[in-house]
Coordinates of C-alpha atoms and ligand atoms in Angstrom, one line a residue:
M1 CA 121.5 181.2 145.3
N2 CA 124.5 182.2 147.3
D3 CA 123.7 181.1 150.8
P4 CA 126.7 178.9 151.6
A5 CA 124.9 177.0 154.4
A6 CA 124.6 173.3 153.5
I7 CA 124.0 173.6 149.8
V8 CA 122.7 170.3 148.4
T9 CA 122.0 169.7 144.7
R10 CA 120.9 166.5 143.0
F11 CA 121.1 165.0 139.6
A12 CA 118.0 162.8 139.1
P13 CA 118.1 160.9 135.8
S14 CA 115.4 158.5 134.7
P15 CA 117.4 155.4 133.6
S16 CA 115.7 154.8 130.3
G17 CA 118.6 154.8 127.9
H18 CA 122.0 156.4 127.8
L19 CA 123.2 159.6 129.4
H20 CA 122.5 162.4 126.9
V21 CA 124.9 165.3 126.8
G22 CA 122.1 167.5 128.0
G23 CA 121.8 165.4 131.1
A24 CA 125.5 165.4 131.6
R25 CA 125.5 169.2 131.5
T26 CA 122.8 169.3 134.1
A27 CA 124.9 166.9 136.3
L28 CA 127.9 169.0 135.7
F29 CA 126.2 172.3 136.8
C30 CA 124.7 170.6 139.8
W31 CA 128.0 169.2 140.8
A32 CA 129.9 172.5 140.3
F33 CA 127.3 174.5 142.2
A34 CA 127.4 172.3 145.2
K35 CA 131.1 171.5 145.2
G36 CA 132.0 175.2 144.7
R37 CA 130.1 176.0 147.9
S38 CA 131.3 173.2 150.1
G39 CA 128.0 171.5 149.6
R40 CA 126.8 168.0 148.7
F41 CA 126.0 166.6 145.3
V42 CA 123.4 163.7 145.3
L43 CA 122.8 161.2 142.5
R44 CA 119.3 159.8 142.6
I45 CA 117.9 157.3 140.1
E46 CA 114.3 158.0 139.2
D47 CA 113.2 154.6 138.2
T48 CA 109.5 154.7 139.1
D49 CA 108.5 154.2 135.4
Q50 CA 109.1 150.5 135.6
K51 CA 108.4 150.0 131.9
R52 CA 111.2 152.3 130.8
S53 CA 113.8 151.8 133.5
S54 CA 116.6 149.3 133.5
D55 CA 119.5 148.4 135.7
A56 CA 121.9 148.4 132.8
A57 CA 120.9 152.0 132.1
S58 CA 121.6 153.0 135.7
I59 CA 125.1 151.4 135.6
G60 CA 125.7 153.2 132.3
F61 CA 124.8 156.5 133.8
A62 CA 127.2 155.9 136.8
K63 CA 130.0 154.9 134.4
D64 CA 129.5 157.9 132.2
L65 CA 129.5 160.3 135.2
H66 CA 132.6 158.7 136.5
W67 CA 134.3 159.0 133.2
L68 CA 133.6 162.7 133.1
G69 CA 134.9 163.1 136.7
I70 CA 131.5 164.1 138.1
L71 CA 131.5 162.1 141.3
W72 CA 128.6 162.1 143.7
D73 CA 128.8 162.5 147.4
E74 CA 125.6 160.6 148.0
G75 CA 123.8 158.1 145.8
P76 CA 124.1 154.6 144.6
I77 CA 127.3 153.0 145.5
W78 CA 129.5 152.5 142.5
Q79 CA 133.3 152.0 142.4
G80 CA 133.9 153.6 145.7
T81 CA 131.5 156.5 145.1
G82 CA 128.2 157.0 146.8
G83 CA 126.3 155.8 149.8
G84 CA 124.9 158.3 152.3
A85 CA 122.5 158.8 155.1
H86 CA 119.4 159.6 152.9
G87 CA 119.1 156.5 150.8
P88 CA 117.9 154.3 149.3
Y89 CA 118.8 156.4 146.2
F90 CA 116.8 154.3 143.7
Q91 CA 113.2 155.6 143.8
S92 CA 111.9 152.1 143.2
E93 CA 113.2 151.1 146.6
R94 CA 111.5 154.0 148.4
L95 CA 107.9 153.0 148.0
D96 CA 107.2 152.7 151.8
I97 CA 108.5 156.2 152.2
Y98 CA 106.2 157.6 149.5
N99 CA 103.2 155.6 150.8
A100 CA 103.6 157.1 154.2
H101 CA 103.5 160.6 152.8
L102 CA 100.6 159.7 150.5
Q103 CA 98.6 158.5 153.5
R104 CA 99.4 161.7 155.3
L105 CA 97.9 163.7 152.4
I106 CA 94.8 161.5 152.3
D107 CA 94.3 161.7 156.0
A108 CA 94.5 165.5 155.9
G109 CA 92.1 165.7 153.0
H110 CA 94.7 167.0 150.5
A111 CA 94.5 163.9 148.3
Y112 CA 92.0 161.4 147.3
Y113 CA 91.5 158.0 145.5
A114 CA 90.0 158.0 142.1
F115 CA 88.8 154.9 140.3
E116 CA 88.1 156.0 136.7
T117 CA 89.5 153.7 134.0
A118 CA 91.7 155.0 131.2
A119 CA 88.8 154.5 128.8
E120 CA 86.4 156.6 131.1
L121 CA 88.9 159.4 131.4
D122 CA 89.5 159.3 127.6
A123 CA 85.8 159.7 127.0
K124 CA 85.7 162.7 129.4
R125 CA 88.6 164.2 127.6
K126 CA 87.0 163.7 124.2
A127 CA 83.7 165.2 125.4
A128 CA 85.5 168.3 126.7
T129 CA 87.4 168.7 123.4
A130 CA 84.2 168.3 121.4
G131 CA 82.5 170.9 123.5
G132 CA 85.4 173.3 122.9
R133 CA 86.5 173.1 126.6
A134 CA 90.0 172.5 127.9
Y135 CA 89.9 169.1 129.7
R136 CA 90.3 169.1 133.5
Y137 CA 89.6 166.2 135.8
D138 CA 86.0 166.8 137.0
R139 CA 86.6 165.5 140.6
A140 CA 83.9 162.9 140.2
A141 CA 85.7 160.7 142.7
L142 CA 85.1 163.3 145.4
Q143 CA 81.4 162.4 145.1
L144 CA 82.1 158.9 146.5
S145 CA 81.4 158.4 150.2
A146 CA 84.2 157.2 152.5
A147 CA 82.4 153.8 152.7
Q148 CA 82.2 153.6 148.9
V149 CA 85.9 154.3 148.6
Q150 CA 86.7 151.7 151.2
E151 CA 84.5 149.2 149.5
K152 CA 86.2 149.7 146.1
L153 CA 89.7 149.5 147.7
S154 CA 88.8 146.3 149.5
A155 CA 87.5 144.8 146.3
G156 CA 90.9 145.6 144.7
T157 CA 89.5 148.1 142.1
P158 CA 92.4 149.8 140.5
A159 CA 92.8 153.3 141.9
V160 CA 95.1 156.3 141.5
I161 CA 95.6 159.0 144.1
R162 CA 95.1 162.6 143.0
L163 CA 96.2 165.8 144.7
K164 CA 93.3 168.1 145.6
C165 CA 94.6 171.3 144.2
P166 CA 93.8 174.5 146.2
G167 CA 92.7 176.3 143.0
H168 CA 95.0 179.3 143.1
D169 CA 97.6 180.5 140.6
V170 CA 101.2 179.6 141.3
T171 CA 104.1 181.9 140.8
I172 CA 107.5 180.2 140.1
R173 CA 110.7 182.2 140.8
D174 CA 113.5 180.8 138.8
E175 CA 117.2 181.8 138.9
V176 CA 117.5 181.5 135.2
L177 CA 114.1 182.2 133.7
G178 CA 112.8 184.7 136.2
E179 CA 109.2 184.8 137.4
A180 CA 106.2 183.1 135.7
T181 CA 102.7 182.6 137.0
I182 CA 100.9 179.4 136.1
P183 CA 97.1 180.1 136.3
A184 CA 95.0 177.8 138.5
T185 CA 93.0 176.9 135.4
E186 CA 96.0 175.1 134.0
I187 CA 96.5 172.7 136.9
D188 CA 93.8 170.1 137.6
D189 CA 93.9 167.5 140.3
F190 CA 96.9 165.6 139.0
V191 CA 97.7 162.0 139.7
I192 CA 100.4 161.5 142.4
R193 CA 100.2 157.7 142.7
K194 CA 99.6 155.5 139.7
A195 CA 97.4 152.5 139.6
D196 CA 100.5 150.3 139.7
G197 CA 101.2 151.5 143.2
F198 CA 104.2 153.7 142.1
P199 CA 104.2 157.4 142.8
T200 CA 104.3 159.7 139.8
Y201 CA 107.4 161.7 139.0
H202 CA 105.9 164.8 140.6
F203 CA 105.3 163.1 143.9
A204 CA 108.5 161.2 144.2
V205 CA 110.6 164.2 143.3
V206 CA 109.1 166.4 145.9
V207 CA 109.4 163.9 148.7
D208 CA 112.9 163.0 147.8
D209 CA 114.1 166.6 147.4
Q210 CA 112.8 167.2 150.9
L211 CA 114.2 164.1 152.6
M212 CA 117.5 164.3 150.8
Q213 CA 117.7 167.9 152.0
V214 CA 118.1 169.3 148.5
T215 CA 118.3 173.1 148.6
H216 CA 118.8 173.9 144.9
V217 CA 117.2 172.2 142.0
L218 CA 119.0 172.7 138.7
R219 CA 117.3 170.8 135.9
A220 CA 116.3 170.9 132.3
Q221 CA 113.9 173.7 131.1
E222 CA 111.3 171.1 130.0
H223 CA 110.5 170.7 133.7
F224 CA 109.8 174.4 134.3
T225 CA 106.1 174.3 134.3
N226 CA 106.2 171.1 136.4
T227 CA 107.6 173.2 139.2
A228 CA 104.1 174.7 139.8
R229 CA 102.8 171.2 140.6
H230 CA 105.8 170.5 142.8
M231 CA 105.2 173.8 144.7
L232 CA 101.6 172.8 145.4
L233 CA 102.8 169.4 146.7
Q234 CA 105.3 171.0 148.9
D235 CA 102.6 173.2 150.4
A236 CA 100.3 170.3 150.9
L237 CA 103.0 168.2 152.5
G238 CA 104.3 171.1 154.6
F239 CA 107.8 170.9 153.0
R240 CA 110.2 173.8 152.5
R241 CA 110.8 175.1 149.0
P242 CA 114.2 174.6 147.3
A243 CA 115.5 177.3 144.9
Y244 CA 115.0 176.5 141.2
A245 CA 117.2 177.1 138.1
H246 CA 116.0 175.6 134.8
L247 CA 118.7 175.1 132.2
P248 CA 118.3 175.8 128.5
I249 CA 118.0 172.9 126.1
I250 CA 121.0 171.9 124.0
C251 CA 120.1 172.0 120.3
N252 CA 121.7 171.4 116.9
P253 CA 123.0 174.4 114.9
D254 CA 119.7 174.4 112.9
G255 CA 117.7 174.9 116.1
S256 CA 116.3 171.4 116.3
K257 CA 116.5 169.5 119.6
M258 CA 119.7 167.4 119.8
S259 CA 118.2 164.0 120.2
K260 CA 118.8 160.3 119.5
R261 CA 116.4 160.7 116.5
D262 CA 119.3 162.5 114.8
K263 CA 121.1 159.2 114.5
D264 CA 118.0 157.6 112.9
K265 CA 117.8 160.5 110.4
A266 CA 121.5 160.1 109.5
L267 CA 121.0 156.4 108.9
R268 CA 117.8 156.8 106.8
K269 CA 119.6 159.3 104.6
A270 CA 122.6 157.0 104.1
V271 CA 120.3 154.0 103.3
A272 CA 118.4 156.1 100.8
E273 CA 121.5 157.5 99.1
R274 CA 122.9 153.9 98.8
G275 CA 119.6 152.6 97.5
L276 CA 119.7 149.7 100.0
S277 CA 116.6 147.6 99.8
A278 CA 117.8 144.8 102.2
P279 CA 119.9 145.0 105.4
P280 CA 123.5 143.9 105.2
A281 CA 124.1 140.5 106.8
A282 CA 124.1 140.4 110.6
T283 CA 122.9 144.0 111.1
V284 CA 119.2 144.3 111.4
D285 CA 116.5 141.6 111.4
A286 CA 114.6 141.6 108.1
T287 CA 111.2 142.2 109.7
V288 CA 112.5 145.0 111.8
W289 CA 114.2 146.5 108.7
N290 CA 110.9 146.4 106.7
A291 CA 108.9 148.0 109.6
W292 CA 111.6 150.6 110.0
L293 CA 111.7 151.5 106.3
G294 CA 107.9 151.7 106.2
D295 CA 107.5 154.0 109.1
K296 CA 109.5 157.2 109.7
N297 CA 108.4 157.2 113.3
I298 CA 110.1 153.9 114.1
Q299 CA 113.7 154.1 115.3
L300 CA 116.1 151.3 115.2
E301 CA 117.5 150.2 118.6
L302 CA 120.9 151.8 119.3
D303 CA 122.9 148.5 118.9
A304 CA 121.2 147.6 115.6
A305 CA 121.6 151.2 114.3
Q306 CA 125.3 151.0 115.2
R307 CA 125.8 147.7 113.4
L308 CA 124.1 149.0 110.3
A309 CA 126.1 152.2 110.4
D310 CA 129.3 150.2 110.7
A311 CA 128.3 147.9 107.8
I312 CA 127.5 150.7 105.4
G313 CA 130.3 153.0 106.6
V314 CA 128.3 155.8 108.1
T315 CA 129.4 157.8 111.2
L316 CA 126.3 158.5 113.3
P317 CA 126.2 161.8 115.1
E318 CA 127.2 161.6 118.7
I319 CA 124.4 162.3 121.1
N320 CA 125.1 160.5 124.3
V321 CA 128.2 160.8 126.5
D322 CA 129.1 157.2 125.6
D323 CA 129.0 158.1 121.9
F324 CA 131.6 160.8 122.4
K325 CA 133.7 158.5 124.5
R326 CA 133.6 155.9 121.7
S327 CA 134.5 158.5 119.1
G328 CA 137.7 159.3 121.1
Y329 CA 136.8 162.6 122.7
L330 CA 138.5 163.4 126.0
P331 CA 136.4 163.6 129.1
E332 CA 138.0 166.9 130.2
V333 CA 137.2 168.4 126.8
I334 CA 133.6 167.3 127.0
V335 CA 133.3 168.8 130.4
N336 CA 134.8 172.1 129.3
F337 CA 132.7 172.2 126.1
L338 CA 129.5 171.2 127.8
A339 CA 129.9 173.9 130.4
L340 CA 130.1 176.5 127.6
N341 CA 126.7 175.3 126.3
G342 CA 124.5 177.8 128.1
W343 CA 127.0 179.3 130.4
S344 CA 130.3 181.2 130.3
P345 CA 132.7 182.4 132.9
G346 CA 133.1 185.8 131.2
N347 CA 136.3 187.6 130.3
D348 CA 136.6 185.6 127.1
I349 CA 137.8 182.6 129.0
E350 CA 137.0 179.4 127.0
K351 CA 139.4 176.8 128.1
F352 CA 139.1 175.5 131.6
D353 CA 138.9 172.3 133.7
L354 CA 136.6 170.9 136.3
E355 CA 138.4 172.7 139.1
F356 CA 137.9 176.0 137.4
L357 CA 134.3 175.3 136.8
R358 CA 133.8 174.3 140.5
T359 CA 135.2 177.6 141.7
H360 CA 133.6 179.8 139.0
F361 CA 130.2 178.4 138.2
D362 CA 127.4 180.8 138.9
P363 CA 123.8 180.0 137.7
R364 CA 123.2 183.7 137.2
R365 CA 125.4 183.5 134.1
V366 CA 123.3 180.7 132.6
V367 CA 121.5 182.0 129.5
K368 CA 117.7 181.5 128.9
T369 CA 117.9 180.7 125.3
P370 CA 118.7 177.3 123.8
A371 CA 122.4 176.5 123.5
K372 CA 123.7 175.5 120.1
F373 CA 126.0 172.5 120.1
D374 CA 128.9 173.4 117.8
R375 CA 130.6 170.2 116.8
V376 CA 133.4 172.0 114.9
K377 CA 134.4 173.8 118.0
L378 CA 134.3 170.7 120.1
M379 CA 136.5 168.9 117.6
S380 CA 139.0 171.8 117.7
F381 CA 139.1 171.7 121.5
N382 CA 139.8 168.0 121.4
C383 CA 142.5 168.4 118.8
D384 CA 144.2 171.1 120.9
A385 CA 144.1 168.9 124.0
I386 CA 145.6 166.0 122.1
T387 CA 148.4 168.0 120.6
G388 CA 149.1 169.5 124.0
M389 CA 149.8 166.1 125.6
T390 CA 153.2 164.6 126.1
P391 CA 153.9 161.6 123.8
E392 CA 153.7 159.3 126.8
E393 CA 150.4 160.6 127.9
F394 CA 149.0 160.3 124.4
E395 CA 150.2 156.8 124.2
R396 CA 148.8 155.9 127.5
R397 CA 145.3 157.3 126.8
A398 CA 145.2 156.0 123.2
A399 CA 146.1 152.5 124.5
A400 CA 143.3 152.7 127.1
H401 CA 140.9 153.7 124.3
G402 CA 142.2 150.9 122.0
N403 CA 142.0 148.3 124.7
M404 CA 138.3 149.2 125.2
Y405 CA 137.2 149.7 121.6
H406 CA 139.7 148.1 119.3
P407 CA 141.2 145.0 121.0
D408 CA 141.8 143.4 117.6
F409 CA 144.0 146.3 116.7
M410 CA 145.9 146.2 119.9
A411 CA 146.5 142.5 119.5
R412 CA 147.7 142.9 115.9
L413 CA 150.1 145.7 116.7
G414 CA 151.6 144.4 120.0
P415 CA 153.1 146.9 122.5
A416 CA 156.1 147.9 120.3
G417 CA 153.9 148.4 117.2
F418 CA 151.4 150.4 119.2
T419 CA 154.1 152.7 120.6
M420 CA 155.3 153.4 117.1
L421 CA 151.8 154.0 115.8
A422 CA 151.0 156.3 118.7
R423 CA 154.2 158.3 118.2
A424 CA 153.5 158.6 114.5
S425 CA 149.8 159.6 114.9
Q426 CA 149.6 162.1 117.7
E427 CA 150.3 165.2 115.6
R428 CA 147.5 164.3 113.1
S429 CA 144.9 163.0 115.6
K430 CA 141.8 165.0 116.4
T431 CA 140.4 162.2 118.5
L432 CA 141.8 159.2 120.3
D433 CA 139.9 157.1 117.7
D434 CA 141.6 158.5 114.6
M435 CA 144.6 156.3 114.8
F436 CA 142.4 153.2 114.8
R437 CA 139.7 154.4 112.3
G438 CA 142.3 155.8 109.9
N439 CA 144.6 152.8 109.8
R440 CA 142.3 149.9 109.2
F441 CA 144.9 148.7 106.6
L442 CA 147.0 147.4 109.5
L443 CA 144.3 144.8 110.4
L444 CA 143.9 143.3 106.9
A445 CA 145.6 140.1 105.8
D446 CA 148.2 141.0 103.1
D447 CA 146.2 139.3 100.4
E448 CA 143.0 141.1 101.4
L449 CA 144.3 144.6 100.8
C450 CA 142.6 146.4 97.8
W451 CA 143.9 149.5 96.2
E452 CA 141.6 152.5 95.9
T453 CA 140.6 153.4 92.4
S454 CA 140.9 157.2 93.0
K455 CA 142.6 159.6 90.8
Q456 CA 145.3 160.2 93.4
V457 CA 146.2 156.5 93.5
Q458 CA 146.2 156.2 89.7
K459 CA 148.5 159.3 89.6
A460 CA 150.9 158.0 92.2
M461 CA 151.2 154.6 90.6
L462 CA 150.9 155.1 86.9
D463 CA 151.8 158.7 85.9
G464 CA 155.2 159.6 84.5
S465 CA 158.1 157.5 83.3
P466 CA 159.3 155.9 85.4
C467 CA 156.0 155.7 87.1
G468 CA 155.3 154.8 90.7
A469 CA 154.9 151.1 89.9
D470 CA 158.3 151.2 88.1
H471 CA 159.9 152.7 91.2
L472 CA 158.5 150.0 93.4
E473 CA 159.7 147.3 91.1
S474 CA 163.3 148.8 91.2
L475 CA 163.1 149.4 95.0
L476 CA 161.8 146.0 95.8
P477 CA 165.1 144.0 95.6
I478 CA 166.9 146.7 97.6
L479 CA 164.3 146.3 100.4
E480 CA 164.3 142.6 100.1
A481 CA 168.1 142.5 100.6
H482 CA 167.7 144.5 103.8
S483 CA 166.9 142.8 107.1
S484 CA 166.7 145.7 109.6
W485 CA 163.3 147.3 109.4
T486 CA 163.2 150.4 111.6
A487 CA 161.9 153.8 110.3
T488 CA 165.4 155.3 110.4
D489 CA 167.0 152.4 108.5
L490 CA 164.3 152.5 105.9
E491 CA 164.7 156.2 105.4
A492 CA 168.4 155.7 105.0
L493 CA 167.7 153.2 102.3
V494 CA 164.9 154.9 100.4
K495 CA 166.2 158.5 100.3
P496 CA 169.4 157.7 98.3
F497 CA 167.1 155.6 96.0
A498 CA 164.9 158.7 95.4
D499 CA 168.0 160.8 94.8
A500 CA 169.2 158.4 92.2
H501 CA 165.8 157.6 90.5
S502 CA 163.5 160.6 90.9
G503 CA 165.7 163.6 91.1
G504 CA 165.6 163.6 94.9
Q505 CA 161.8 163.9 94.9
L506 CA 161.1 161.6 97.8
G507 CA 157.3 161.8 97.3
K508 CA 157.6 160.1 93.9
V509 CA 158.8 157.0 95.8
A510 CA 157.1 157.4 99.1
Q511 CA 153.6 157.8 97.7
P512 CA 153.7 154.6 95.7
L513 CA 155.1 152.8 98.8
R514 CA 152.2 154.2 100.8
V515 CA 149.6 153.1 98.2
A516 CA 151.2 149.7 98.1
V517 CA 151.0 149.0 101.9
T518 CA 147.9 150.9 102.8
G519 CA 145.7 150.9 99.7
G520 CA 145.4 154.7 99.7
T521 CA 147.3 157.9 99.8
V522 CA 146.8 158.9 103.5
S523 CA 148.7 157.3 106.4
P524 CA 151.2 158.2 109.1
P525 CA 154.7 159.1 107.8
I526 CA 155.7 156.4 105.4
F527 CA 158.8 155.0 107.2
D528 CA 156.9 154.7 110.4
T529 CA 154.1 153.0 108.5
L530 CA 156.4 150.4 107.0
A531 CA 158.1 149.8 110.4
I532 CA 154.7 149.3 112.1
L533 CA 153.5 146.9 109.5
G534 CA 156.7 144.9 109.6
R535 CA 159.1 143.6 107.0
E536 CA 157.2 140.5 105.8
S537 CA 153.8 142.3 105.4
S538 CA 155.4 145.3 103.8
L539 CA 157.3 143.3 101.2
A540 CA 154.3 141.0 100.5
R541 CA 152.1 144.1 99.8
I542 CA 154.7 145.8 97.7
R543 CA 155.0 142.7 95.5
R544 CA 151.3 142.3 95.1
C545 CA 150.8 146.0 94.4
T546 CA 153.6 146.1 91.8
A547 CA 152.1 143.2 89.9
H548 CA 148.6 144.6 90.2
F549 CA 149.5 148.0 88.7
K550 CA 151.7 146.5 86.0
T551 CA 148.7 144.4 84.9
L552 CA 146.5 147.5 84.9
R553 CA 149.0 149.4 82.8
A554 CA 149.3 146.6 80.3
A555 CA 145.5 146.5 80.0
S556 CA 145.2 150.2 79.3
P557 CA 148.6 151.8 78.5
R558 CA 148.8 155.6 79.2
Ligands
LIG1 N1 113.9 162.3 136.2 C1 113.8 163.5 135.6 C2 114.4 163.5 134.2 O1 115.2 162.6 134.0 C3 114.5 164.6 136.4 C4 113.6 165.6 136.9 C5 114.2 166.5 137.9 O2 115.4 166.8 137.9 O3 113.4 167.0 138.7 O4 114.1 164.3 133.4

């Protein structure tokens, strides 16, 4: 795979959902292989399965690739990327091209029309199974005369086109998996054009790889055996053969395939644990809910699943690129981490960027076995990248994330509040989302805040004499008398108070303050938290909290 002359790779997703991390890794390796060898990287949208494809999905794929920095030299035009001399790059717009090549095969006797209905084929399949034989199409259509074929076509009888296979074994040579021979008995005369007039995946992929001058096909291992069919088609069409490298699947640590079903599993588990018998309001339609609960094979649509997860407080496992983006992972970290799934540069190098990958990627170092997706490691990579940023960079990127996913938060904080929160959060952020997810208290109206009933909260507020609630009561007038509300001023006010009232133990005062304004015991540093929340909200919350815990204490004295 090292011939530097005009290397062309392609990423060819079927737009039937979101870009899965496995697909993103394929795109990444295709990109790196071509770009590292002054070649071209093509994006082609394989939308010949009309039932499953959607424009929204194609745009989603383009967005996700852009976000990762995987830009295509040729392909659909999107935000300044794409175009090229070998389009169109949507297969659904290439029907004339496929039809011309199909006709060529028919004229040369390499392909033929077949008219069996799905029911007839099913009956043949069942008969073979009942007789203990493996099913193969019996070539019954070849018994029809040219006139009969023409008559049926003229009458509009639905027809498929099948390749007339030459009946010999096919040996695939793969850069990752080595050599394998697929026996002729395993390949029957497969369909190359469906009854709806669209080519099958096999046919379109072979024509496009030829016309788009693809020299190297890097794709998922699930397509390995398909390669035999593609080679037969290349021979029949008189096309050259690209080199092949099939990439290992990405799986969960337990060995199961990492798929969108994992989200459904997580959701079902949470619903069972909570004993939910009806869906929370505005999440899932009641009929859909009942069908879903009654059948483990049904999966909720992604949007509905996300609404339900949000409503019951479950974090769904990230599977698609967009999930990781939403969860606050950095694109450069995803790129780095994905490249390590199934490949490594050697010399114990683990941290690198796209440019490094471009210059070092070599498919010969891709492993054969499934790659295990280690979420703990990914999180630690992300955390390292965030702590390594300058405060300005962190703020800029967190703001972009906030504007996209938490506009309510951004509006509530305003620019100055956001800067304060970003500065106070960077050190403890593992993702760009942490500062939003972890600080929901900032969004609540002051009279909506509830205090946790945990032991830590009880301890912070009610243990000792004076207890936390007592400290707040004494501190309140001091705070009320103070108009400047910066973190520094507040510290200058509370520290002497702690010296005088809790033997200098700042925590004895800071923790009740934290409980009062956030509802719990975890937040950014307390003086920053008070400053971000602002004077009026902080004081209102401290007042309510003091009253609340004094009532509690009166009800059950310690
Ligand atoms: N459209 C195929 C898929 O999404 C790609 C097949 C290929 O790369 O040949 O799996």
